[in-house]
Amino acid sequence: MKQYLVAAAALALLAGCGSGGTDAAAGSPGGTSISVVATTPEVADFVRHIAGGDVRVTQVIKPNVDPHEYEPTPADIQAIGQAQLVVKNGVGLEAWLDQTIRSAGFKGSVVDSSQGVELRKGDPGDEEMKDGDPHIWHNPLNAKIMVTNIEKGLAAADPAHASAYAANLTSYSAKLDQLDADNEAAYAKIPAEQRKLVTNHDAFGYYVDRYKLTFVGSVIPSMDTSAELSGQQLTELVAKIKATGTKAIFTESSLPPKTAEAIAKQAGVKVIGGEDALFGDSLGPDGSYLEAEQHNTQVITSALAG
């Protein structure tokens, strides 16, 4: 991890100075709330909805930052060291987290929000992806499992607010059910033979499975964003796009669109990007999971129906 030793050394300096940066987690005055570190934008949004106003949440990975390539900062280490609870996506997405927790001297509990989710197979040749596909949140039913795990973790760490966490879980789970129903209704209007998807990288497997899409391929041939297409793979993807009658390549907000644009030009299809780029590994600037997933469905269904 290229920056890890630098970050660890900087932590010692921060601790010695008693620094309490604005992003560092800390209990509220009077000690009535706990501090939680959430790793990804999706997990952080889930924590905020379940916690309500009773918890201070520090989000490690900011919007439109690639989680596969993330390296912890001194502020991340400091925040984890001061937190009572760390909530992670799991399934190997946060490859940096265990070492960071050790360096921070974290003594609290870790909530793995993926517990109980039925995982898609990962890439056995990829160390980060070997445990399975980590993009579990793209199925709202998986998101319900994730928020249930988060509610249990919060209640265990902060029993005084357990009833509030339970009520928030009930309310937010209903919104996830509505999201799933709306997605199903949107795809019911698209003939099955038109539901073909090409994306920047293989981040939408759970979404594809849930809503019965056909995944044609990805610009990056992996669930991890560090992989690259070979010349032969590029040629094969262009041929597959043409052969299947795929209408578009969907870019993602956290990844550059250049290669997707080149492939689309060769295949003679349009590129969906800019403000319509999908939220694959990230969320929008407002950090809303529900709005990001609604956006993805609206963009995909509009392009496939057009």
Short mmCIF file of C-alpha atoms in Angstrom, two decimals:
data_model
loop_
_atom_site.label_atom_id
_atom_site.label_comp_id
_atom_site.label_asym_id
_atom_site.label_seq_id
_atom_site.Cartn_x
_atom_site.Cartn_y
_atom_site.Cartn_z
CA MET A 1 0.00 0.00 0.00
CA LYS A 2 1.90 2.96 -1.37
CA GLN A 3 0.86 5.65 1.10
CA TYR A 4 0.25 3.51 4.14
CA LEU A 5 3.53 4.10 5.99
CA VAL A 6 3.27 7.83 5.36
CA ALA A 7 -0.28 7.82 6.72
CA ALA A 8 0.70 5.85 9.80
CA ALA A 9 3.57 8.19 10.57
CA ALA A 10 1.33 11.21 10.14
CA LEU A 11 -1.14 9.71 12.59
CA ALA A 12 1.43 9.80 15.34
CA LEU A 13 1.95 13.51 14.71
CA LEU A 14 -1.78 14.16 14.69
CA ALA A 15 -2.29 12.26 17.92
CA GLY A 16 0.57 14.07 19.58
CA CYS A 17 -0.92 17.42 18.67
CA GLY A 18 -4.35 16.37 19.91
CA SER A 19 -5.81 17.24 16.51
CA GLY A 20 -9.56 16.87 16.11
CA GLY A 21 -10.21 17.69 12.46
CA THR A 22 -13.73 18.38 11.27
CA ASP A 23 -13.94 14.95 9.63
CA ALA A 24 -12.78 13.03 12.70
CA ALA A 25 -15.45 11.06 14.51
CA ALA A 26 -16.14 12.04 18.09
CA GLY A 27 -19.05 11.70 20.49
CA SER A 28 -21.26 14.72 20.99
CA PRO A 29 -20.86 16.98 24.04
CA GLY A 30 -22.24 15.21 27.05
CA GLY A 31 -21.41 11.80 25.58
CA THR A 32 -24.98 11.03 24.53
CA SER A 33 -24.09 9.66 21.09
CA ILE A 34 -21.53 7.32 19.61
CA SER A 35 -19.14 7.96 16.74
CA VAL A 36 -19.17 5.71 13.70
CA VAL A 37 -16.80 5.41 10.76
CA ALA A 38 -18.44 4.16 7.54
CA THR A 39 -16.18 3.15 4.70
CA THR A 40 -18.08 3.73 1.44
CA PRO A 41 -20.69 6.28 0.31
CA GLU A 42 -23.37 3.58 0.21
CA VAL A 43 -22.65 2.28 3.69
CA ALA A 44 -22.39 5.81 5.08
CA ASP A 45 -25.80 6.71 3.69
CA PHE A 46 -27.29 3.57 5.20
CA VAL A 47 -25.76 4.39 8.60
CA ARG A 48 -27.12 7.94 8.52
CA HIS A 49 -30.64 6.74 7.75
CA ILE A 50 -30.65 4.09 10.47
CA ALA A 51 -28.84 6.25 13.03
CA GLY A 52 -30.92 9.36 12.54
CA GLY A 53 -29.55 12.22 14.62
CA ASP A 54 -28.18 10.03 17.39
CA VAL A 55 -24.82 9.22 15.79
CA ARG A 56 -21.97 11.19 14.29
CA VAL A 57 -20.85 9.51 11.06
CA THR A 58 -17.47 9.90 9.39
CA GLN A 59 -17.48 8.76 5.75
CA VAL A 60 -14.08 7.58 4.54
CA ILE A 61 -14.48 7.30 0.75
CA LYS A 62 -15.99 10.43 -0.76
CA PRO A 63 -18.33 10.60 -3.81
CA ASN A 64 -16.83 9.68 -7.19
CA VAL A 65 -13.69 8.17 -5.64
CA ASP A 66 -12.87 4.66 -6.88
CA PRO A 67 -13.05 2.33 -3.83
CA HIS A 68 -10.96 -0.33 -5.57
CA GLU A 69 -7.95 2.00 -5.70
CA TYR A 70 -8.44 3.77 -2.37
CA GLU A 71 -5.56 4.33 0.07
CA PRO A 72 -6.20 5.54 3.64
CA THR A 73 -5.18 8.99 4.81
CA PRO A 74 -3.94 10.12 8.23
CA ALA A 75 -7.40 11.57 8.86
CA ASP A 76 -8.97 8.16 8.15
CA ILE A 77 -6.67 6.48 10.66
CA GLN A 78 -7.37 9.13 13.28
CA ALA A 79 -11.14 8.89 12.79
CA ILE A 80 -11.08 5.10 13.12
CA GLY A 81 -8.95 5.33 16.26
CA GLN A 82 -11.55 7.60 17.89
CA ALA A 83 -14.66 5.72 16.78
CA GLN A 84 -16.79 3.26 18.72
CA LEU A 85 -18.00 1.46 15.59
CA VAL A 86 -16.67 0.84 12.08
CA VAL A 87 -19.16 -0.19 9.39
CA LYS A 88 -17.86 -1.69 6.15
CA ASN A 89 -19.33 -2.98 2.92
CA GLY A 90 -17.34 -6.21 3.16
CA VAL A 91 -16.69 -8.87 0.50
CA GLY A 92 -13.11 -7.63 0.18
CA LEU A 93 -14.01 -4.17 -1.13
CA GLU A 94 -12.03 -2.43 1.63
CA ALA A 95 -8.72 -4.25 1.20
CA TRP A 96 -7.00 -1.49 3.15
CA LEU A 97 -9.23 -1.59 6.22
CA ASP A 98 -7.80 -4.35 8.43
CA GLN A 99 -4.31 -2.89 8.39
CA THR A 100 -5.66 0.60 9.00
CA ILE A 101 -7.68 -0.61 12.00
CA ARG A 102 -4.57 -2.17 13.50
CA SER A 103 -2.55 0.97 12.98
CA ALA A 104 -5.29 3.13 14.50
CA GLY A 105 -5.45 1.02 17.66
CA PHE A 106 -9.20 0.68 17.18
CA LYS A 107 -10.89 -1.06 20.14
CA GLY A 108 -14.53 -0.96 19.07
CA SER A 109 -16.68 -3.27 16.95
CA VAL A 110 -16.69 -3.78 13.19
CA VAL A 111 -19.99 -4.31 11.38
CA ASP A 112 -19.70 -6.24 8.12
CA SER A 113 -22.87 -5.16 6.33
CA SER A 114 -22.56 -8.00 3.79
CA GLN A 115 -23.28 -10.74 6.33
CA GLY A 116 -26.16 -12.87 5.09
CA VAL A 117 -26.08 -11.61 1.50
CA GLU A 118 -25.98 -14.33 -1.14
CA LEU A 119 -22.84 -13.48 -3.06
CA ARG A 120 -22.11 -13.70 -6.76
CA LYS A 121 -18.87 -15.43 -7.62
CA GLY A 122 -15.77 -13.28 -7.66
CA ASP A 123 -12.59 -13.53 -9.70
CA PRO A 124 -10.35 -16.24 -8.15
CA GLY A 125 -7.35 -14.68 -9.87
CA ASP A 126 -7.96 -11.30 -8.23
CA GLU A 127 -6.95 -11.12 -4.57
CA GLU A 128 -9.49 -8.37 -3.80
CA MET A 129 -12.38 -10.05 -5.64
CA LYS A 130 -11.77 -13.70 -4.75
CA ASP A 131 -14.36 -13.67 -1.93
CA GLY A 132 -17.15 -12.69 -4.30
CA ASP A 133 -18.60 -9.70 -6.12
CA PRO A 134 -18.58 -6.82 -3.59
CA HIS A 135 -21.12 -4.61 -5.41
CA ILE A 136 -23.93 -6.04 -3.32
CA TRP A 137 -25.91 -2.80 -2.83
CA HIS A 138 -27.14 -2.74 -6.44
CA ASN A 139 -29.92 -5.14 -5.46
CA PRO A 140 -32.27 -3.30 -3.05
CA LEU A 141 -33.08 -6.60 -1.34
CA ASN A 142 -29.40 -6.92 -0.47
CA ALA A 143 -29.50 -3.33 0.77
CA LYS A 144 -32.25 -4.40 3.18
CA ILE A 145 -29.92 -7.04 4.60
CA MET A 146 -27.14 -4.48 4.87
CA VAL A 147 -29.23 -1.96 6.82
CA THR A 148 -30.49 -4.73 9.10
CA ASN A 149 -26.89 -5.61 9.96
CA ILE A 150 -26.15 -1.94 10.56
CA GLU A 151 -29.16 -1.56 12.87
CA LYS A 152 -28.01 -4.55 14.93
CA GLY A 153 -24.51 -3.11 15.21
CA LEU A 154 -25.75 0.31 16.25
CA ALA A 155 -28.15 -1.15 18.82
CA ALA A 156 -25.41 -3.31 20.33
CA ALA A 157 -23.02 -0.36 20.58
CA ASP A 158 -25.65 2.09 21.78
CA PRO A 159 -28.54 0.30 23.55
CA ALA A 160 -29.98 3.60 24.81
CA HIS A 161 -31.10 4.46 21.28
CA ALA A 162 -32.03 0.94 20.15
CA SER A 163 -35.73 1.69 19.76
CA ALA A 164 -35.00 4.67 17.51
CA TYR A 165 -32.69 2.57 15.35
CA ALA A 166 -35.37 -0.10 15.03
CA ALA A 167 -37.99 2.44 13.98
CA ASN A 168 -35.62 3.97 11.42
CA LEU A 169 -34.88 0.50 10.03
CA THR A 170 -38.59 -0.16 9.51
CA SER A 171 -39.08 3.15 7.73
CA TYR A 172 -36.03 2.85 5.48
CA SER A 173 -36.69 -0.80 4.63
CA ALA A 174 -40.09 0.24 3.30
CA LYS A 175 -38.36 2.75 1.01
CA LEU A 176 -36.04 0.01 -0.25
CA ASP A 177 -39.05 -2.20 -0.99
CA GLN A 178 -40.61 0.68 -2.94
CA LEU A 179 -37.36 1.20 -4.88
CA ASP A 180 -37.32 -2.46 -5.85
CA ALA A 181 -40.98 -2.39 -6.91
CA ASP A 182 -40.42 0.76 -9.00
CA ASN A 183 -37.40 -0.80 -10.70
CA GLU A 184 -39.33 -3.94 -11.55
CA ALA A 185 -42.19 -1.86 -12.97
CA ALA A 186 -39.77 0.16 -15.11
CA TYR A 187 -38.15 -2.94 -16.61
CA ALA A 188 -41.48 -4.63 -17.19
CA LYS A 189 -42.00 -2.03 -19.95
CA ILE A 190 -38.77 -3.06 -21.73
CA PRO A 191 -38.90 -6.25 -23.87
CA ALA A 192 -36.48 -8.88 -22.54
CA GLU A 193 -34.52 -8.94 -25.81
CA GLN A 194 -33.75 -5.21 -25.42
CA ARG A 195 -32.40 -5.43 -21.87
CA LYS A 196 -28.72 -5.50 -22.83
CA LEU A 197 -26.07 -3.76 -20.74
CA VAL A 198 -22.48 -2.71 -21.40
CA THR A 199 -20.79 -0.70 -18.64
CA ASN A 200 -17.39 0.67 -17.66
CA HIS A 201 -16.67 -2.27 -15.37
CA ASP A 202 -18.49 -5.29 -14.02
CA ALA A 203 -20.22 -3.52 -11.13
CA PHE A 204 -23.87 -4.27 -11.86
CA GLY A 205 -24.07 -8.05 -11.56
CA TYR A 206 -26.56 -8.04 -8.70
CA TYR A 207 -28.68 -5.45 -10.52
CA VAL A 208 -28.55 -7.46 -13.74
CA ASP A 209 -29.63 -10.62 -11.93
CA ARG A 210 -32.43 -8.92 -10.03
CA TYR A 211 -34.04 -7.22 -13.03
CA LYS A 212 -33.27 -9.89 -15.63
CA LEU A 213 -30.94 -7.91 -17.87
CA THR A 214 -28.35 -9.44 -20.21
CA PHE A 215 -24.82 -8.35 -19.38
CA VAL A 216 -23.01 -8.11 -22.72
CA GLY A 217 -19.64 -7.00 -21.35
CA SER A 218 -17.61 -4.22 -19.77
CA VAL A 219 -14.92 -1.82 -20.91
CA ILE A 220 -12.82 -2.94 -17.96
CA PRO A 221 -13.00 -6.77 -18.00
CA SER A 222 -13.30 -7.21 -14.25
CA MET A 223 -15.18 -6.30 -11.08
CA ASP A 224 -11.98 -4.45 -10.13
CA THR A 225 -11.22 -1.19 -11.94
CA SER A 226 -7.46 -1.80 -12.23
CA ALA A 227 -7.82 -4.35 -15.05
CA GLU A 228 -7.44 -3.39 -18.72
CA LEU A 229 -8.80 -4.78 -21.96
CA SER A 230 -6.28 -6.47 -24.23
CA GLY A 231 -6.44 -5.71 -27.96
CA GLN A 232 -8.15 -9.04 -28.58
CA GLN A 233 -10.68 -8.46 -25.78
CA LEU A 234 -11.46 -5.02 -27.20
CA THR A 235 -12.09 -6.48 -30.64
CA GLU A 236 -14.26 -9.22 -29.15
CA LEU A 237 -16.32 -6.71 -27.15
CA VAL A 238 -16.95 -4.57 -30.23
CA ALA A 239 -18.04 -7.66 -32.16
CA LYS A 240 -20.32 -8.77 -29.33
CA ILE A 241 -21.96 -5.35 -29.10
CA LYS A 242 -22.69 -5.45 -32.83
CA ALA A 243 -23.88 -9.06 -32.81
CA THR A 244 -26.27 -8.61 -29.89
CA GLY A 245 -27.79 -5.35 -31.10
CA THR A 246 -26.75 -3.57 -27.92
CA LYS A 247 -27.83 0.07 -28.09
CA ALA A 248 -25.38 1.88 -25.81
CA ILE A 249 -22.36 1.79 -23.52
CA PHE A 250 -23.02 3.22 -20.08
CA THR A 251 -20.14 5.05 -18.42
CA GLU A 252 -19.81 5.45 -14.66
CA SER A 253 -19.41 8.58 -12.60
CA SER A 254 -16.22 7.46 -10.84
CA LEU A 255 -14.37 6.25 -13.97
CA PRO A 256 -12.98 8.06 -17.03
CA PRO A 257 -15.12 7.60 -20.19
CA LYS A 258 -12.33 7.74 -22.81
CA THR A 259 -12.03 4.01 -23.54
CA ALA A 260 -15.80 3.57 -23.54
CA GLU A 261 -16.10 6.34 -26.10
CA ALA A 262 -13.50 4.69 -28.35
CA ILE A 263 -15.24 1.33 -28.19
CA ALA A 264 -18.63 2.90 -28.83
CA LYS A 265 -17.26 4.62 -31.91
CA GLN A 266 -15.97 1.33 -33.29
CA ALA A 267 -19.21 -0.47 -32.48
CA GLY A 268 -21.41 2.29 -33.86
CA VAL A 269 -23.41 2.79 -30.65
CA LYS A 270 -23.97 5.75 -28.39
CA VAL A 271 -22.24 6.50 -25.09
CA ILE A 272 -24.34 7.39 -22.07
CA GLY A 273 -22.25 9.65 -19.85
CA GLY A 274 -21.89 13.12 -18.42
CA GLU A 275 -24.83 13.90 -16.15
CA ASP A 276 -26.33 10.55 -17.17
CA ALA A 277 -23.29 8.50 -16.12
CA LEU A 278 -24.27 5.61 -13.89
CA PHE A 279 -23.40 5.41 -10.23
CA GLY A 280 -21.49 2.13 -10.17
CA ASP A 281 -19.08 2.33 -7.25
CA SER A 282 -20.20 5.69 -5.91
CA LEU A 283 -23.19 7.92 -5.24
CA GLY A 284 -24.00 11.44 -6.36
CA PRO A 285 -22.78 14.55 -4.53
CA ASP A 286 -25.84 14.44 -2.26
CA GLY A 287 -24.82 10.96 -1.10
CA SER A 288 -28.27 9.41 -1.48
CA TYR A 289 -28.41 5.69 -2.27
CA LEU A 290 -32.10 5.83 -3.18
CA GLU A 291 -31.61 8.71 -5.60
CA ALA A 292 -28.53 7.10 -7.17
CA GLU A 293 -30.38 3.84 -7.84
CA GLN A 294 -33.42 5.69 -9.16
CA HIS A 295 -31.09 7.61 -11.47
CA ASN A 296 -29.47 4.39 -12.73
CA THR A 297 -32.80 2.79 -13.54
CA GLN A 298 -34.18 5.90 -15.23
CA VAL A 299 -31.05 6.29 -17.40
CA ILE A 300 -30.81 2.63 -18.37
CA THR A 301 -34.49 2.11 -19.15
CA SER A 302 -34.69 5.36 -21.14
CA ALA A 303 -31.72 4.36 -23.28
CA LEU A 304 -32.93 0.78 -23.83
CA ALA A 305 -36.43 1.92 -24.77
CA GLY A 306 -35.19 4.68 -27.08
#
